[in-house]
Amino acid sequence: MLIEAKDLIKEYISEDVKTAALSGVSFRIAEGEFVAIMGPSGSGKSTLMHIMSFLDRPSAGVYKFKGKSIDQLSDEALAKARNKDMGFVFQSYNLLPRTTVFDNVKLPLIYAGIKRGIADKLVKEALTRVGLAKRIHFKPNQLSGGEQQRVAIARALVNKPAVIFADEPTGNLDSKSGNSVMALLQDLNEQGHTIVLVTHEKYTSEHAERIIRLADGKLVADEKVSHRVRAREGQDLMK
């Protein structure tokens, strides 16, 4: 099993006031799944993603990745595992504005210490997979929002991670560009990539195979998508 969460609790304390962001959340995600974590603002979905992606630790409960508990790993080991095994796609793209598409995608490989020749080849492969092979020398401000998000997806792909976390990936995009990004994520999943999508939008979540629903820090549903939305290039993404 790739991801296992059991009775996850996350509490924040401010001025002696304890606030529970997660309250006993449990689930499992196998390799190759496309899972959406859905819930309104304040439901705990961002907190859960931070724990799942080693950006935070739970207050209680067990979180295992590839069979190993997060408690068994130091902060340094978590950082290394995050760079090696996890790719990230964010709503705001998080691209370096003065850096070329090629160098933006190359960043995770630089952090991993991959040799230049191998890294350059991996970058070109990733950009080809997202349809941006002819944009490698462009800067982010020369691209559309949809193209910038594709660069972010290429960056998430380049180190061949075990899982890609996509946090509201269509939030800043128009309907057509959003659909293009969801089509790409579905294609990547069909090629064997594990995708964890975080969203507050019901329609977007239905592009996944399975939806984990949160409310007030609790898991309220975990179900297969009965009528899955199939994204296709050129279509509009309904909001």
Short mmCIF file of C-alpha atoms in Angstrom, two decimals:
data_model
loop_
_atom_site.label_atom_id
_atom_site.label_comp_id
_atom_site.label_asym_id
_atom_site.label_seq_id
_atom_site.Cartn_x
_atom_site.Cartn_y
_atom_site.Cartn_z
CA MET A 1 0.00 0.00 0.00
CA LEU A 2 1.39 3.40 -0.99
CA ILE A 3 -0.41 5.58 1.58
CA GLU A 4 -2.00 4.56 4.88
CA ALA A 5 -3.58 6.96 7.36
CA LYS A 6 -5.01 5.70 10.64
CA ASP A 7 -6.80 7.88 13.18
CA LEU A 8 -4.95 11.04 12.12
CA ILE A 9 -5.36 13.97 14.48
CA LYS A 10 -3.92 17.44 13.97
CA GLU A 11 -4.35 20.10 16.62
CA TYR A 12 -3.14 23.67 16.72
CA ILE A 13 -2.70 25.56 19.97
CA SER A 14 -2.86 29.35 20.12
CA GLU A 15 -2.98 31.26 23.42
CA ASP A 16 -3.94 28.04 25.23
CA VAL A 17 -6.86 27.48 22.86
CA LYS A 18 -6.75 24.09 21.13
CA THR A 19 -8.24 23.80 17.64
CA ALA A 20 -8.67 20.43 15.93
CA ALA A 21 -7.98 20.58 12.18
CA LEU A 22 -8.23 16.78 11.78
CA SER A 23 -10.15 14.42 14.05
CA GLY A 24 -9.46 10.71 13.59
CA VAL A 25 -9.12 10.48 9.80
CA SER A 26 -8.38 7.01 8.34
CA PHE A 27 -8.00 5.79 4.73
CA ARG A 28 -5.65 3.99 2.33
CA ILE A 29 -4.49 4.83 -1.21
CA ALA A 30 -2.95 2.21 -3.48
CA GLU A 31 -0.39 2.83 -6.22
CA GLY A 32 -1.98 3.99 -9.47
CA GLU A 33 -5.15 5.44 -7.94
CA PHE A 34 -6.58 8.88 -8.76
CA VAL A 35 -8.12 10.16 -5.53
CA ALA A 36 -9.75 13.53 -4.86
CA ILE A 37 -9.79 14.99 -1.36
CA MET A 38 -12.80 17.26 -1.29
CA GLY A 39 -14.27 19.65 1.24
CA PRO A 40 -15.16 23.28 1.86
CA SER A 41 -12.76 25.84 3.28
CA GLY A 42 -11.85 24.85 6.85
CA SER A 43 -12.69 21.17 6.34
CA GLY A 44 -9.09 20.04 6.93
CA LYS A 45 -8.18 19.06 3.37
CA SER A 46 -5.09 21.30 3.15
CA THR A 47 -3.90 20.13 6.57
CA LEU A 48 -4.33 16.53 5.44
CA MET A 49 -2.39 17.14 2.23
CA HIS A 50 0.45 18.72 4.20
CA ILE A 51 0.72 15.62 6.38
CA MET A 52 0.45 13.26 3.40
CA SER A 53 3.22 15.13 1.56
CA PHE A 54 5.60 15.35 4.56
CA LEU A 55 5.16 19.11 4.94
CA ASP A 56 3.74 18.60 8.44
CA ARG A 57 3.38 15.89 11.07
CA PRO A 58 0.18 14.72 12.78
CA SER A 59 -0.44 15.41 16.47
CA ALA A 60 -1.55 11.80 16.88
CA GLY A 61 -2.36 8.77 14.79
CA VAL A 62 -0.25 6.92 12.22
CA TYR A 63 0.70 7.98 8.71
CA LYS A 64 2.62 5.50 6.56
CA PHE A 65 4.15 6.05 3.14
CA LYS A 66 5.42 2.97 1.31
CA GLY A 67 4.94 1.03 4.52
CA LYS A 68 7.12 3.31 6.65
CA SER A 69 5.66 5.48 9.40
CA ILE A 70 6.42 9.18 9.31
CA ASP A 71 7.50 8.84 12.96
CA GLN A 72 10.45 6.72 11.83
CA LEU A 73 11.89 9.52 9.67
CA SER A 74 13.88 12.59 10.67
CA ASP A 75 13.07 15.99 9.20
CA GLU A 76 16.07 15.58 6.87
CA ALA A 77 14.89 12.16 5.73
CA LEU A 78 11.39 13.54 5.14
CA ALA A 79 12.80 16.35 2.99
CA LYS A 80 14.78 13.86 0.88
CA ALA A 81 11.78 11.55 0.50
CA ARG A 82 9.57 14.50 -0.43
CA ASN A 83 11.93 15.54 -3.23
CA LYS A 84 12.38 11.97 -4.47
CA ASP A 85 8.89 10.50 -4.16
CA MET A 86 6.50 13.44 -4.39
CA GLY A 87 5.60 15.92 -7.11
CA PHE A 88 3.56 19.05 -6.42
CA VAL A 89 1.16 21.10 -8.54
CA PHE A 90 -0.24 24.24 -6.93
CA GLN A 91 -3.05 26.64 -7.80
CA SER A 92 -0.60 29.53 -8.24
CA TYR A 93 1.91 27.45 -10.27
CA ASN A 94 4.88 28.49 -8.04
CA LEU A 95 7.22 29.06 -11.00
CA LEU A 96 10.32 31.26 -10.80
CA PRO A 97 9.33 34.25 -12.96
CA ARG A 98 12.78 35.14 -14.31
CA THR A 99 13.76 31.55 -15.05
CA THR A 100 13.10 29.65 -18.27
CA VAL A 101 10.60 26.84 -18.55
CA PHE A 102 13.51 24.40 -18.88
CA ASP A 103 15.24 25.58 -15.70
CA ASN A 104 11.98 25.71 -13.71
CA VAL A 105 11.36 22.05 -14.50
CA LYS A 106 14.98 21.16 -13.74
CA LEU A 107 14.90 22.47 -10.16
CA PRO A 108 13.94 19.20 -8.38
CA LEU A 109 16.76 17.39 -10.20
CA ILE A 110 19.28 20.03 -9.11
CA TYR A 111 18.18 19.58 -5.49
CA ALA A 112 18.52 15.82 -5.92
CA GLY A 113 22.07 16.15 -7.26
CA ILE A 114 21.32 14.52 -10.62
CA LYS A 115 24.13 14.89 -13.16
CA ARG A 116 23.57 17.57 -15.78
CA GLY A 117 23.36 15.31 -18.85
CA ILE A 118 20.83 12.97 -17.23
CA ALA A 119 18.87 15.90 -15.78
CA ASP A 120 18.63 17.68 -19.13
CA LYS A 121 17.29 14.53 -20.76
CA LEU A 122 14.67 14.05 -18.04
CA VAL A 123 13.54 17.68 -18.36
CA LYS A 124 13.06 17.35 -22.12
CA GLU A 125 11.09 14.12 -21.63
CA ALA A 126 8.82 15.74 -19.03
CA LEU A 127 8.14 18.80 -21.18
CA THR A 128 7.38 16.59 -24.17
CA ARG A 129 4.84 14.65 -22.09
CA VAL A 130 2.95 17.84 -21.24
CA GLY A 131 3.11 19.20 -24.79
CA LEU A 132 5.59 22.02 -24.18
CA ALA A 133 8.71 20.76 -25.96
CA LYS A 134 8.74 23.92 -28.09
CA ARG A 135 8.47 26.28 -25.09
CA ILE A 136 11.66 25.34 -23.22
CA HIS A 137 13.32 28.76 -23.59
CA PHE A 138 10.21 30.78 -22.72
CA LYS A 139 9.76 32.60 -19.40
CA PRO A 140 6.54 32.06 -17.40
CA ASN A 141 5.18 35.51 -18.32
CA GLN A 142 5.32 34.49 -21.99
CA LEU A 143 2.91 31.60 -21.38
CA SER A 144 -0.82 31.33 -20.80
CA GLY A 145 -2.11 30.22 -17.40
CA GLY A 146 -2.82 26.74 -18.74
CA GLU A 147 0.70 26.48 -20.15
CA GLN A 148 2.20 27.65 -16.85
CA GLN A 149 0.28 24.91 -15.05
CA ARG A 150 1.60 22.38 -17.57
CA VAL A 151 5.12 23.54 -16.71
CA ALA A 152 4.30 22.94 -13.04
CA ILE A 153 3.04 19.44 -13.92
CA ALA A 154 6.24 18.74 -15.87
CA ARG A 155 8.25 19.84 -12.83
CA ALA A 156 6.15 17.51 -10.65
CA LEU A 157 6.81 14.65 -13.09
CA VAL A 158 10.51 15.14 -13.75
CA ASN A 159 11.88 13.16 -10.80
CA LYS A 160 9.49 10.25 -11.53
CA PRO A 161 7.70 10.53 -8.16
CA ALA A 162 5.58 7.88 -6.49
CA VAL A 163 2.68 10.33 -6.16
CA ILE A 164 1.65 13.72 -7.57
CA PHE A 165 -0.23 16.08 -5.23
CA ALA A 166 -2.37 18.60 -7.14
CA ASP A 167 -3.74 21.35 -4.88
CA GLU A 168 -6.63 23.19 -6.60
CA PRO A 169 -4.76 22.93 -9.93
CA THR A 170 -7.54 24.60 -11.97
CA GLY A 171 -8.32 27.35 -9.46
CA ASN A 172 -6.61 30.15 -11.43
CA LEU A 173 -7.56 28.91 -14.91
CA ASP A 174 -10.36 29.63 -17.33
CA SER A 175 -12.72 26.78 -18.12
CA LYS A 176 -10.97 25.58 -21.29
CA SER A 177 -7.48 25.67 -19.74
CA GLY A 178 -8.79 23.95 -16.61
CA ASN A 179 -10.21 21.13 -18.67
CA SER A 180 -6.87 20.75 -20.49
CA VAL A 181 -5.04 20.38 -17.16
CA MET A 182 -7.56 17.81 -15.89
CA ALA A 183 -7.23 15.87 -19.16
CA LEU A 184 -3.47 15.79 -18.66
CA LEU A 185 -3.79 14.56 -15.07
CA GLN A 186 -6.17 11.81 -16.19
CA ASP A 187 -3.77 10.79 -18.96
CA LEU A 188 -0.89 10.63 -16.47
CA ASN A 189 -2.98 8.49 -14.15
CA GLU A 190 -3.78 6.11 -17.00
CA GLN A 191 -0.03 5.82 -17.59
CA GLY A 192 0.35 4.57 -14.00
CA HIS A 193 0.90 7.72 -11.93
CA THR A 194 -0.78 8.03 -8.54
CA ILE A 195 -2.65 11.35 -8.33
CA VAL A 196 -4.03 13.00 -5.19
CA LEU A 197 -6.21 15.98 -6.11
CA VAL A 198 -7.26 18.51 -3.47
CA THR A 199 -10.33 20.58 -4.39
CA HIS A 200 -13.46 22.23 -3.01
CA GLU A 201 -15.31 21.80 -6.31
CA LYS A 202 -17.62 18.82 -6.77
CA TYR A 203 -17.32 18.78 -10.58
CA THR A 204 -13.51 18.89 -10.47
CA SER A 205 -13.41 16.07 -7.90
CA GLU A 206 -15.47 13.87 -10.22
CA HIS A 207 -12.52 13.69 -12.64
CA ALA A 208 -10.94 11.33 -10.09
CA GLU A 209 -11.84 7.66 -9.60
CA ARG A 210 -12.55 8.05 -5.90
CA ILE A 211 -13.50 10.92 -3.57
CA ILE A 212 -12.56 11.30 0.10
CA ARG A 213 -14.87 13.94 1.59
CA LEU A 214 -13.96 15.96 4.67
CA ALA A 215 -16.08 18.20 6.85
CA ASP A 216 -14.99 19.90 10.07
CA GLY A 217 -11.84 17.81 10.20
CA LYS A 218 -13.66 14.50 9.91
CA LEU A 219 -13.86 12.01 7.06
CA VAL A 220 -17.54 11.89 6.15
CA ALA A 221 -17.38 9.79 2.96
CA ASP A 222 -14.96 7.66 0.95
CA GLU A 223 -16.53 6.43 -2.25
CA LYS A 224 -15.91 5.52 -5.86
CA VAL A 225 -17.04 8.04 -8.48
CA SER A 226 -20.10 6.50 -10.11
CA HIS A 227 -20.22 8.80 -13.14
CA ARG A 228 -16.64 9.87 -13.72
CA VAL A 229 -16.04 13.02 -15.79
CA ARG A 230 -13.74 12.41 -18.74
CA ALA A 231 -11.81 15.56 -19.61
CA ARG A 232 -10.86 16.13 -23.22
CA GLU A 233 -8.79 18.82 -24.93
CA GLY A 234 -10.89 21.67 -26.25
CA GLN A 235 -13.80 21.13 -23.86
CA ASP A 236 -14.84 23.56 -21.15
CA LEU A 237 -14.48 22.72 -17.47
CA MET A 238 -17.78 23.49 -15.76
CA LYS A 239 -17.53 25.35 -12.47
#
